mmCIF file of C-alpha atoms in Angstrom:
data_model
loop_
_atom_site.group_PDB
_atom_site.id
_atom_site.type_symbol
_atom_site.label_atom_id
_atom_site.label_comp_id
_atom_site.label_asym_id
_atom_site.label_seq_id
_atom_site.Cartn_x
_atom_site.Cartn_y
_atom_site.Cartn_z
ATOM 1 C CA MET A 6 83.033 75.783 106.467
ATOM 2 C CA ASN A 7 86.438 77.499 106.484
ATOM 3 C CA LYS A 8 88.073 76.828 103.113
ATOM 4 C CA LEU A 9 91.333 78.644 103.950
ATOM 5 C CA PRO A 10 94.098 76.069 104.614
ATOM 6 C CA ALA A 11 95.396 75.871 108.163
ATOM 7 C CA ILE A 12 98.917 76.918 107.156
ATOM 8 C CA ASP A 13 97.574 80.099 105.540
ATOM 9 C CA ARG A 14 95.507 80.920 108.623
ATOM 10 C CA TYR A 15 98.575 80.352 110.799
ATOM 11 C CA ILE A 16 100.834 82.609 108.692
ATOM 12 C CA ALA A 17 98.096 85.257 108.447
ATOM 13 C CA ARG A 18 97.824 85.318 112.246
ATOM 14 C CA LEU A 19 101.608 85.551 112.660
ATOM 15 C CA ILE A 20 101.730 88.535 110.292
ATOM 16 C CA PHE A 21 98.650 90.371 111.569
ATOM 17 C CA PHE A 22 99.556 91.207 115.156
ATOM 18 C CA PRO A 23 103.099 92.608 114.657
ATOM 19 C CA MET A 24 101.878 94.451 111.544
ATOM 20 C CA VAL A 25 99.028 96.192 113.395
ATOM 21 C CA GLY A 26 101.226 96.862 116.428
ATOM 22 C CA THR A 27 103.924 98.465 114.280
ATOM 23 C CA LEU A 28 101.386 100.538 112.348
ATOM 24 C CA VAL A 29 99.726 101.847 115.520
ATOM 25 C CA LEU A 30 103.060 102.558 117.221
ATOM 26 C CA SER A 31 104.534 104.412 114.248
ATOM 27 C CA ALA A 32 101.362 106.491 113.783
ATOM 28 C CA MET A 33 101.289 107.358 117.503
ATOM 29 C CA LEU A 34 104.936 108.465 117.481
ATOM 30 C CA LEU A 35 104.374 110.695 114.452
ATOM 31 C CA VAL A 36 101.192 112.159 115.984
ATOM 32 C CA LEU A 37 102.868 112.862 119.342
ATOM 33 C CA GLU A 38 105.807 114.579 117.649
ATOM 34 C CA LYS A 39 103.473 116.783 115.597
ATOM 35 C CA MET A 40 101.077 117.424 118.476
ATOM 36 C CA LEU A 41 103.684 119.319 120.503
ATOM 37 C CA ARG A 42 104.388 121.675 117.598
ATOM 38 C CA LEU A 43 100.674 122.164 116.924
ATOM 39 C CA PHE A 44 99.972 123.075 120.556
ATOM 40 C CA ASP A 45 102.735 125.665 120.366
ATOM 41 C CA PHE A 46 101.419 127.030 117.044
ATOM 42 C CA VAL A 47 97.803 127.245 118.262
ATOM 43 C CA ALA A 48 98.868 128.891 121.537
ATOM 44 C CA THR A 49 100.942 131.451 119.616
ATOM 45 C CA GLU A 50 98.019 132.287 117.314
ATOM 46 C CA GLY A 51 95.635 132.459 120.267
ATOM 47 C CA GLY A 52 93.242 129.799 118.975
ATOM 48 C CA PRO A 53 91.094 127.283 120.882
ATOM 49 C CA VAL A 54 92.786 124.056 121.981
ATOM 50 C CA SER A 55 90.104 121.963 120.271
ATOM 51 C CA VAL A 56 91.513 122.919 116.862
ATOM 52 C CA VAL A 57 94.656 120.886 117.633
ATOM 53 C CA TRP A 58 92.646 117.641 117.514
ATOM 54 C CA ARG A 59 91.004 118.680 114.241
ATOM 55 C CA MET A 60 94.401 119.414 112.692
ATOM 56 C CA LEU A 61 95.838 116.102 113.930
ATOM 57 C CA ALA A 62 92.835 114.223 112.508
ATOM 58 C CA ASN A 63 93.618 115.711 109.089
ATOM 59 C CA LEU A 64 97.239 114.555 109.360
ATOM 60 C CA ILE A 65 96.371 110.921 110.146
ATOM 61 C CA PRO A 66 95.999 109.888 106.444
ATOM 62 C CA GLU A 67 99.514 111.193 105.735
ATOM 63 C CA TYR A 68 100.925 109.305 108.716
ATOM 64 C CA LEU A 69 99.083 106.126 107.713
ATOM 65 C CA SER A 70 100.588 106.307 104.224
ATOM 66 C CA LEU A 71 104.033 106.325 105.878
ATOM 67 C CA GLY A 72 103.231 103.691 108.508
ATOM 68 C CA ILE A 73 101.525 101.095 106.295
ATOM 69 C CA PRO A 74 104.700 100.034 104.387
ATOM 70 C CA ILE A 75 106.671 99.798 107.643
ATOM 71 C CA GLY A 76 103.895 97.769 109.284
ATOM 72 C CA LEU A 77 103.691 95.395 106.318
ATOM 73 C CA MET A 78 107.482 94.937 106.230
ATOM 74 C CA LEU A 79 107.866 94.189 109.929
ATOM 75 C CA GLY A 80 104.714 92.070 110.072
ATOM 76 C CA ILE A 81 105.954 89.695 107.348
ATOM 77 C CA LEU A 82 109.572 89.788 108.503
ATOM 78 C CA LEU A 83 108.810 88.982 112.155
ATOM 79 C CA ALA A 84 106.361 86.238 111.158
ATOM 80 C CA PHE A 85 108.881 84.427 108.924
ATOM 81 C CA ARG A 86 111.685 85.074 111.412
ATOM 82 C CA ARG A 87 109.651 83.224 114.031
ATOM 83 C CA LEU A 88 109.088 80.357 111.594
ATOM 84 C CA ALA A 89 112.831 80.223 110.864
ATOM 85 C CA THR A 90 114.173 80.460 114.432
ATOM 86 C CA SER A 91 111.686 77.860 115.721
ATOM 87 C CA SER A 92 112.651 75.439 112.853
ATOM 88 C CA GLU A 93 109.034 75.434 111.636
ATOM 89 C CA LEU A 94 110.231 76.752 108.287
ATOM 90 C CA ASP A 95 112.494 73.700 107.855
ATOM 91 C CA VAL A 96 109.565 71.406 108.646
ATOM 92 C CA LEU A 97 107.322 73.169 106.137
ATOM 93 C CA LYS A 98 109.985 72.939 103.435
ATOM 94 C CA GLY A 99 110.523 69.273 104.332
ATOM 95 C CA VAL A 100 106.891 68.420 103.642
ATOM 96 C CA GLY A 101 107.007 70.102 100.239
ATOM 97 C CA MET A 102 106.010 73.686 101.046
ATOM 98 C CA SER A 103 108.056 75.989 98.803
ATOM 99 C CA PHE A 104 108.699 79.658 99.481
ATOM 100 C CA GLY A 105 106.366 80.444 96.582
ATOM 101 C CA ARG A 106 103.536 78.612 98.364
ATOM 102 C CA LEU A 107 104.303 80.310 101.677
ATOM 103 C CA MET A 108 104.213 83.752 100.025
ATOM 104 C CA ARG A 109 100.474 83.463 99.382
ATOM 105 C CA MET A 110 99.327 85.232 102.596
ATOM 106 C CA PRO A 111 102.052 87.909 102.532
ATOM 107 C CA TYR A 112 100.820 88.924 99.086
ATOM 108 C CA VAL A 113 97.200 88.889 100.220
ATOM 109 C CA TYR A 114 98.192 91.470 102.824
ATOM 110 C CA ALA A 115 100.344 93.367 100.309
ATOM 111 C CA VAL A 116 97.538 93.647 97.724
ATOM 112 C CA GLY A 117 94.976 94.749 100.310
ATOM 113 C CA LEU A 118 97.250 97.326 101.932
ATOM 114 C CA ALA A 119 98.459 98.602 98.551
ATOM 115 C CA ALA A 120 94.826 99.245 97.565
ATOM 116 C CA LEU A 121 94.264 101.011 100.898
ATOM 117 C CA ASN A 122 97.410 103.083 100.458
ATOM 118 C CA LEU A 123 96.370 104.017 96.917
ATOM 119 C CA ALA A 124 93.031 105.255 98.244
ATOM 120 C CA ILE A 125 94.804 107.251 100.971
ATOM 121 C CA VAL A 126 97.551 108.923 98.915
ATOM 122 C CA GLY A 127 95.418 109.232 95.805
ATOM 123 C CA PHE A 128 92.132 110.565 97.172
ATOM 124 C CA ILE A 129 91.846 110.899 100.975
ATOM 125 C CA GLN A 130 95.147 112.607 101.769
ATOM 126 C CA PRO A 131 94.698 115.526 99.288
ATOM 127 C CA TYR A 132 91.363 116.507 100.863
ATOM 128 C CA ALA A 133 92.742 116.064 104.389
ATOM 129 C CA ARG A 134 95.777 118.187 103.510
ATOM 130 C CA TYR A 135 93.527 120.934 102.138
ATOM 131 C CA ALA A 136 91.436 120.883 105.328
ATOM 132 C CA TYR A 137 94.628 121.099 107.415
ATOM 133 C CA GLU A 138 95.859 124.118 105.444
ATOM 134 C CA GLY A 139 92.413 125.691 105.806
ATOM 135 C CA LEU A 140 92.561 125.374 109.597
ATOM 136 C CA GLN A 141 95.997 126.993 109.612
ATOM 137 C CA PHE A 142 94.658 129.867 107.494
ATOM 138 C CA GLU A 143 91.656 130.360 109.783
ATOM 139 C CA LEU A 144 93.889 130.402 112.837
ATOM 140 C CA ARG A 145 96.104 133.097 111.364
ATOM 141 C CA SER A 146 93.161 135.165 110.112
ATOM 142 C CA GLY A 147 91.145 134.856 113.320
ATOM 143 C CA ALA A 148 88.217 133.059 111.703
ATOM 144 C CA LEU A 149 88.309 130.401 114.414
ATOM 145 C CA GLY A 150 87.511 132.907 117.109
ATOM 146 C CA ALA A 151 91.035 133.371 118.416
ATOM 147 C CA SER A 152 90.939 134.253 122.098
ATOM 148 C CA ILE A 153 92.085 137.622 123.380
ATOM 149 C CA LYS A 154 95.289 137.088 125.327
ATOM 150 C CA VAL A 155 95.065 138.101 128.964
ATOM 151 C CA GLY A 156 97.494 140.814 130.050
ATOM 152 C CA GLU A 157 98.422 141.825 126.492
ATOM 153 C CA PHE A 158 97.268 144.606 124.170
ATOM 154 C CA THR A 159 95.182 143.104 121.368
ATOM 155 C CA ARG A 160 94.375 144.905 118.116
ATOM 156 C CA LEU A 161 90.745 144.591 116.981
ATOM 157 C CA GLY A 162 90.812 145.818 113.420
ATOM 158 C CA GLU A 163 92.873 148.877 112.522
ATOM 159 C CA ARG A 164 91.492 151.425 115.007
ATOM 160 C CA MET A 165 90.774 149.624 118.270
ATOM 161 C CA THR A 166 93.002 148.265 121.039
ATOM 162 C CA LEU A 167 91.850 146.105 123.948
ATOM 163 C CA ARG A 168 93.524 144.859 127.110
ATOM 164 C CA ILE A 169 92.031 142.507 129.691
ATOM 165 C CA GLU A 170 93.457 141.651 133.102
ATOM 166 C CA GLU A 171 91.398 138.499 133.791
ATOM 167 C CA SER A 172 89.152 136.167 131.806
ATOM 168 C CA TYR A 173 86.707 133.544 133.105
ATOM 169 C CA ASN A 174 84.174 131.071 131.681
ATOM 170 C CA GLU A 175 86.096 130.664 128.401
ATOM 171 C CA GLY A 176 86.127 134.417 127.753
ATOM 172 C CA ARG A 177 82.471 135.091 128.536
ATOM 173 C CA SER A 178 83.306 136.963 131.736
ATOM 174 C CA LEU A 179 86.030 139.644 131.664
ATOM 175 C CA ARG A 180 87.709 141.682 134.440
ATOM 176 C CA GLY A 181 89.944 144.762 134.395
ATOM 177 C CA ILE A 182 89.171 146.082 130.914
ATOM 178 C CA PHE A 183 90.877 148.875 128.986
ATOM 179 C CA VAL A 184 89.715 149.754 125.475
ATOM 180 C CA ARG A 185 90.710 152.584 123.146
ATOM 181 C CA GLY A 186 89.201 153.382 119.773
ATOM 182 C CA GLU A 187 90.006 155.979 117.124
ATOM 183 C CA GLN A 188 87.813 157.418 114.395
ATOM 184 C CA ARG A 189 88.843 158.809 111.021
ATOM 185 C CA ASP A 190 87.871 162.382 112.020
ATOM 186 C CA GLY A 191 90.380 162.366 114.882
ATOM 187 C CA GLN A 192 87.981 161.564 117.716
ATOM 188 C CA ARG A 193 89.216 159.070 120.307
ATOM 189 C CA VAL A 194 87.331 157.140 122.962
ATOM 190 C CA SER A 195 89.078 155.440 125.882
ATOM 191 C CA ALA A 196 87.303 153.422 128.529
ATOM 192 C CA THR A 197 88.150 151.412 131.599
ATOM 193 C CA ALA A 198 85.724 149.058 133.319
ATOM 194 C CA SER A 199 85.788 146.581 136.157
ATOM 195 C CA ARG A 200 83.729 143.989 134.256
ATOM 196 C CA GLY A 201 82.592 143.238 130.738
ATOM 197 C CA GLN A 202 81.333 140.632 128.277
ATOM 198 C CA PHE A 203 80.975 140.154 124.524
ATOM 199 C CA LEU A 204 77.472 139.945 123.056
ATOM 200 C CA ALA A 205 76.366 138.894 119.580
ATOM 201 C CA THR A 206 74.258 141.165 117.367
ATOM 202 C CA ASP A 207 72.053 140.724 114.327
ATOM 203 C CA ASP A 208 74.932 142.064 112.236
ATOM 204 C CA PRO A 209 77.454 139.228 111.714
ATOM 205 C CA GLU A 210 80.205 141.796 111.147
ATOM 206 C CA THR A 211 79.708 143.559 114.505
ATOM 207 C CA ILE A 212 79.756 142.457 118.137
ATOM 208 C CA ILE A 213 78.952 144.383 121.321
ATOM 209 C CA LEU A 214 81.380 144.755 124.224
ATOM 210 C CA ARG A 215 79.170 145.511 127.247
ATOM 211 C CA LEU A 216 81.186 147.328 129.927
ATOM 212 C CA SER A 217 80.086 147.636 133.573
ATOM 213 C CA GLN A 218 81.226 149.981 136.343
ATOM 214 C CA GLY A 219 83.691 152.121 134.427
ATOM 215 C CA VAL A 220 84.905 155.474 133.164
ATOM 216 C CA LEU A 221 84.785 156.729 129.564
ATOM 217 C CA ILE A 222 86.979 159.516 128.162
ATOM 218 C CA HIS A 223 85.926 161.153 124.888
ATOM 219 C CA GLU A 224 88.582 163.214 123.064
ATOM 220 C CA SER A 225 87.967 165.317 119.969
ATOM 221 C CA PRO A 226 89.595 168.224 118.136
ATOM 222 C CA LYS A 227 86.291 170.056 118.808
ATOM 223 C CA PHE A 228 86.674 169.737 122.569
ATOM 224 C CA ALA A 229 89.033 171.995 124.516
ATOM 225 C CA VAL A 230 88.949 169.519 127.396
ATOM 226 C CA PRO A 231 88.241 165.769 127.065
ATOM 227 C CA ARG A 232 84.817 164.737 128.286
ATOM 228 C CA VAL A 233 84.786 162.253 131.185
ATOM 229 C CA LEU A 234 81.788 160.063 131.897
ATOM 230 C CA THR A 235 81.229 157.452 134.573
ATOM 231 C CA PHE A 236 78.737 154.690 133.802
ATOM 232 C CA ASP A 237 77.140 151.599 135.233
ATOM 233 C CA ASN A 238 76.674 149.931 131.832
ATOM 234 C CA HIS A 239 77.899 150.985 128.413
ATOM 235 C CA ASP A 240 77.645 149.099 125.117
ATOM 236 C CA LEU A 241 80.565 149.557 122.771
ATOM 237 C CA PRO A 242 80.093 148.259 119.191
ATOM 238 C CA ILE A 243 83.178 146.570 117.764
ATOM 239 C CA PRO A 244 83.398 145.964 114.002
ATOM 240 C CA LEU A 245 84.936 142.588 113.229
ATOM 241 C CA PRO A 246 87.837 142.591 110.758
ATOM 242 C CA ARG A 247 87.042 141.252 107.325
ATOM 243 C CA ILE A 248 88.370 137.730 106.860
ATOM 244 C CA GLU A 249 89.682 136.787 103.460
ATOM 245 C CA ALA A 250 88.191 133.612 102.021
ATOM 246 C CA PHE A 251 90.515 130.620 101.868
ATOM 247 C CA ARG A 252 91.749 129.624 98.440
ATOM 248 C CA LEU A 253 90.236 126.770 96.457
ATOM 249 C CA ARG A 254 91.677 123.265 96.733
ATOM 250 C CA GLY A 255 94.482 122.509 94.325
ATOM 251 C CA GLY A 256 96.778 125.395 95.180
ATOM 252 C CA ALA A 257 99.554 122.814 95.645
ATOM 253 C CA ASP A 258 100.197 119.407 94.052
ATOM 254 C CA ARG A 259 99.849 117.703 97.469
ATOM 255 C CA GLU A 260 96.179 118.786 97.499
ATOM 256 C CA MET A 261 95.344 117.213 94.136
ATOM 257 C CA THR A 262 94.048 113.680 93.632
ATOM 258 C CA ILE A 263 95.875 111.278 91.325
ATOM 259 C CA PRO A 264 93.449 111.828 88.382
ATOM 260 C CA GLU A 265 93.746 115.599 88.853
ATOM 261 C CA LEU A 266 97.552 115.359 88.824
ATOM 262 C CA PHE A 267 97.430 113.304 85.628
ATOM 263 C CA VAL A 268 95.199 115.877 83.910
ATOM 264 C CA ALA A 269 97.286 118.824 85.157
ATOM 265 C CA GLY A 270 100.473 117.175 83.909
ATOM 266 C CA LYS A 271 99.014 116.974 80.378
ATOM 267 C CA ASP A 272 97.287 120.370 80.359
ATOM 268 C CA ARG A 273 99.103 122.691 77.939
ATOM 269 C CA ARG A 274 97.314 125.689 79.420
ATOM 270 C CA GLN A 275 99.341 125.248 82.608
ATOM 271 C CA SER A 276 102.861 126.589 82.949
ATOM 272 C CA GLU A 277 105.797 124.263 82.301
ATOM 273 C CA GLN A 278 106.730 124.358 86.003
ATOM 274 C CA THR A 279 103.212 123.364 87.089
ATOM 275 C CA ARG A 280 103.143 120.481 84.604
ATOM 276 C CA LEU A 281 106.523 119.210 85.813
ATOM 277 C CA GLU A 282 105.469 119.390 89.476
ATOM 278 C CA SER A 283 102.200 117.594 88.734
ATOM 279 C CA ARG A 284 103.907 114.824 86.744
ATOM 280 C CA ALA A 285 106.614 114.367 89.375
ATOM 281 C CA ASN A 286 104.099 114.094 92.219
ATOM 282 C CA PHE A 287 101.914 111.732 90.147
ATOM 283 C CA HIS A 288 104.792 109.320 89.503
ATOM 284 C CA PHE A 289 105.979 109.657 93.125
ATOM 285 C CA ARG A 290 102.619 108.468 94.467
ATOM 286 C CA ILE A 291 102.338 105.595 91.996
ATOM 287 C CA VAL A 292 105.901 104.421 92.743
ATOM 288 C CA GLU A 293 105.259 104.554 96.498
ATOM 289 C CA VAL A 294 102.218 102.297 96.070
ATOM 290 C CA MET A 295 103.934 99.916 93.639
ATOM 291 C CA SER A 296 106.865 99.521 96.043
ATOM 292 C CA MET A 297 104.558 97.714 98.454
ATOM 293 C CA PHE A 298 104.462 94.717 96.114
ATOM 294 C CA LEU A 299 108.240 94.341 96.597
ATOM 295 C CA ILE A 300 108.044 94.411 100.398
ATOM 296 C CA PRO A 301 107.097 90.700 100.840
ATOM 297 C CA LEU A 302 110.136 89.626 98.766
ATOM 298 C CA ILE A 303 112.554 91.718 100.848
ATOM 299 C CA ALA A 304 110.899 90.867 104.156
ATOM 300 C CA VAL A 305 111.150 87.114 103.612
ATOM 301 C CA ALA A 306 114.745 87.367 102.367
ATOM 302 C CA LEU A 307 115.802 89.336 105.455
ATOM 303 C CA ALA A 308 113.728 87.295 107.905
ATOM 304 C CA VAL A 309 115.711 84.047 107.688
ATOM 305 C CA PRO A 310 118.993 84.261 109.648
ATOM 306 C CA PRO A 311 121.905 81.877 109.023
ATOM 307 C CA LYS A 312 121.736 78.451 110.676
ATOM 308 C CA ARG A 313 122.480 78.435 114.409
ATOM 309 C CA SER A 314 122.140 82.222 114.456
ATOM 310 C CA THR A 315 119.588 84.521 116.078
ATOM 311 C CA SER A 316 120.958 87.721 114.562
ATOM 312 C CA SER A 317 118.489 90.616 114.200
ATOM 313 C CA LEU A 318 120.490 92.311 111.451
ATOM 314 C CA GLY A 319 117.703 91.684 108.938
ATOM 315 C CA VAL A 320 115.199 93.681 111.012
ATOM 316 C CA PHE A 321 117.560 96.658 111.071
ATOM 317 C CA LEU A 322 118.337 96.411 107.351
ATOM 318 C CA SER A 323 114.649 96.210 106.413
ATOM 319 C CA ILE A 324 113.946 99.580 108.021
ATOM 320 C CA VAL A 325 117.081 101.085 106.455
ATOM 321 C CA LEU A 326 116.051 99.864 102.997
ATOM 322 C CA LEU A 327 112.511 101.241 103.311
ATOM 323 C CA VAL A 328 113.622 104.639 104.576
ATOM 324 C CA THR A 329 116.402 104.883 101.973
ATOM 325 C CA GLN A 330 114.044 104.016 99.126
ATOM 326 C CA HIS A 331 111.488 106.582 100.356
ATOM 327 C CA LYS A 332 114.140 109.305 100.584
ATOM 328 C CA ILE A 333 115.453 108.457 97.102
ATOM 329 C CA ASN A 334 111.906 108.800 95.761
ATOM 330 C CA GLN A 335 111.557 112.205 97.432
ATOM 331 C CA TYR A 336 114.868 113.366 95.949
ATOM 332 C CA ALA A 337 113.853 112.022 92.517
ATOM 333 C CA GLU A 338 110.520 113.858 92.760
ATOM 334 C CA ASP A 339 112.382 117.079 93.498
ATOM 335 C CA LEU A 340 114.654 116.527 90.493
ATOM 336 C CA GLY A 341 111.648 115.874 88.262
ATOM 337 C CA ALA A 342 109.749 118.918 89.571
ATOM 338 C CA ARG A 343 112.748 121.162 88.817
ATOM 339 C CA GLY A 344 113.097 119.749 85.312
ATOM 340 C CA ALA A 345 116.625 118.445 85.921
ATOM 341 C CA VAL A 346 115.490 114.928 84.903
ATOM 342 C CA ASP A 347 112.280 113.811 83.259
ATOM 343 C CA PRO A 348 109.908 112.720 86.098
ATOM 344 C CA LEU A 349 109.246 109.375 84.407
ATOM 345 C CA ILE A 350 112.972 108.530 84.412
ATOM 346 C CA ALA A 351 113.722 110.118 87.780
ATOM 347 C CA LEU A 352 111.109 108.022 89.628
ATOM 348 C CA TRP A 353 110.937 104.740 87.731
ATOM 349 C CA VAL A 354 114.659 104.002 87.224
ATOM 350 C CA PRO A 355 115.324 103.857 91.010
ATOM 351 C CA PHE A 356 112.151 101.773 91.393
ATOM 352 C CA LEU A 357 113.356 99.235 88.817
ATOM 353 C CA LEU A 358 116.741 99.020 90.579
ATOM 354 C CA PHE A 359 114.965 98.484 93.893
ATOM 355 C CA ALA A 360 112.790 95.803 92.267
ATOM 356 C CA ALA A 361 115.886 94.061 90.872
ATOM 357 C CA LEU A 362 117.453 94.037 94.346
ATOM 358 C CA ALA A 363 114.257 92.627 95.905
ATOM 359 C CA ILE A 364 113.952 89.859 93.287
ATOM 360 C CA TRP A 365 117.629 88.911 93.648
ATOM 361 C CA MET A 366 117.351 88.719 97.441
ATOM 362 C CA TYR A 367 114.241 86.548 97.257
ATOM 363 C CA TYR A 368 115.718 84.283 94.572
ATOM 364 C CA THR A 369 118.830 83.786 96.694
ATOM 365 C CA ILE A 370 116.942 82.751 99.812
ATOM 366 C CA ALA A 371 114.299 80.682 97.983
ATOM 367 C CA HIS A 372 116.150 78.914 95.161
ATOM 368 C CA VAL A 373 119.881 78.895 95.956
ATOM 369 C CA PRO A 374 120.836 75.992 98.272
ATOM 370 C CA GLY A 375 122.122 77.523 101.495
ATOM 371 C CA GLY A 376 121.640 80.971 99.988
ATOM 372 C CA GLN A 377 121.788 83.929 102.323
ATOM 373 C CA PRO A 378 121.360 87.400 100.718
ATOM 374 C CA ILE A 379 123.066 89.159 103.601
ATOM 375 C CA GLY A 380 125.381 86.327 104.581
ATOM 376 C CA ALA A 381 128.513 88.458 104.287
ATOM 377 C CA LEU A 382 126.989 91.180 106.440
ATOM 378 C CA GLU A 383 125.873 88.586 108.991
ATOM 379 C CA ARG A 384 129.435 87.228 109.224
ATOM 380 C CA VAL A 385 130.878 90.722 109.633
ATOM 381 C CA ALA A 386 128.288 91.548 112.292
ATOM 382 C CA ALA A 387 128.997 88.282 114.132
ATOM 383 C CA LYS A 388 132.759 88.935 114.158
ATOM 384 C CA GLY A 389 132.196 92.503 115.298
ATOM 385 C CA ALA A 390 129.925 91.355 118.133
ATOM 386 C CA GLU A 391 132.497 88.748 119.210
ATOM 387 C CA ARG A 392 135.287 91.329 119.298
ATOM 388 C CA LEU A 393 133.071 93.702 121.283
ATOM 389 C CA ARG A 394 132.324 90.979 123.827
ATOM 390 C CA GLY A 395 136.033 90.253 124.071
ATOM 391 C CA LEU A 396 136.829 93.895 124.767
ATOM 392 C CA VAL A 397 134.130 94.007 127.455
ATOM 393 C CA ARG A 398 135.542 90.890 129.159
ATOM 394 C CA LEU A 399 139.061 92.333 128.997
ATOM 395 C CA PHE A 400 137.872 95.619 130.516
ATOM 396 C CA GLN A 401 136.106 93.756 133.313
ATOM 397 C CA ARG A 402 139.234 91.699 134.137
ATOM 398 C CA GLU A 403 141.391 94.837 134.284
ATOM 399 C CA ARG A 404 138.979 96.505 136.702
ATOM 400 C CA ARG A 405 138.722 93.432 138.935
ATOM 401 C CA PRO A 406 140.739 94.010 142.174
ATOM 402 C CA GLY A 407 143.789 91.802 142.870
#
């Protein structure tokens, strides 16, 4: 037996679909924008294309932490806007349903998504960010098996240069090969071959370049004339460059979990700058999560347009408020990390002001008869739209022949 009242199920359904749609759309836009830059970065470093998808997967938690508040805001706002414009909200209020009663499902969503966002920004995102930085490091160091670029001279270590005209079967089959190596005693070996392939050896620090149908030139201070040798097959050992191990997690505050940030902010063994950065990032994450509990109040206040109006100004303002509050938090975190303002004050004073604004807007729409938090803006927008329509009609009349 379903114990959830029908009105709650109805509101939950109205919120769910626009919320999920907004979340998916915002995440896709952020991923597409980043994907283009990652393809360019991976191509420049000569890495395999598959690493792009691994890097994007590690960025998804960060994008979800940005998309969840927007999805929650628009989900609640569009649901209550539909109730208001279809007069269902008036009917519900007429049968004794207060705004406080109708806020039950929005806060169910807010609590659940706030817990999810806390898990993401507090624990999942730091590990994903560390994995993303590790992939970048491996690309730059060559640990991901960066491909040799066709038609370009490629340095293999400090004393070997390789150039390949053509590459097939994902680099397993090579054509038009030139290779030149130098030794510390001044000897030099140059070789050209029509075909070649790389082979693994028992030594993980060495690979074999097997050349076929080529010419080898051996130069040495001991030789008056370079020695020239033609061959059908020749194995050339190539020492792989040593790859520096990637640093441990925690090299940046974005890679630390919330408990780790709290401990680092109190640790007297750390430098003053490190403690400030850790405290600022700790309060930034907590404030971002706590702000989600204010979203239902703002969304409902902006969802209800004035009577006999279908203005969408509230939708626009909701996005502006969210983005502005997020940017203020980022600026406050920067101030706290630099020591200009104590991180506790820098992050929580703007949050309290934002909370006061949200409570005032909700109180106005819910408890003031005929209250409209953005009534003045709605009237200005309506007059502006009317003047714009008048100018368009005037322009059309002037262009009309005769």
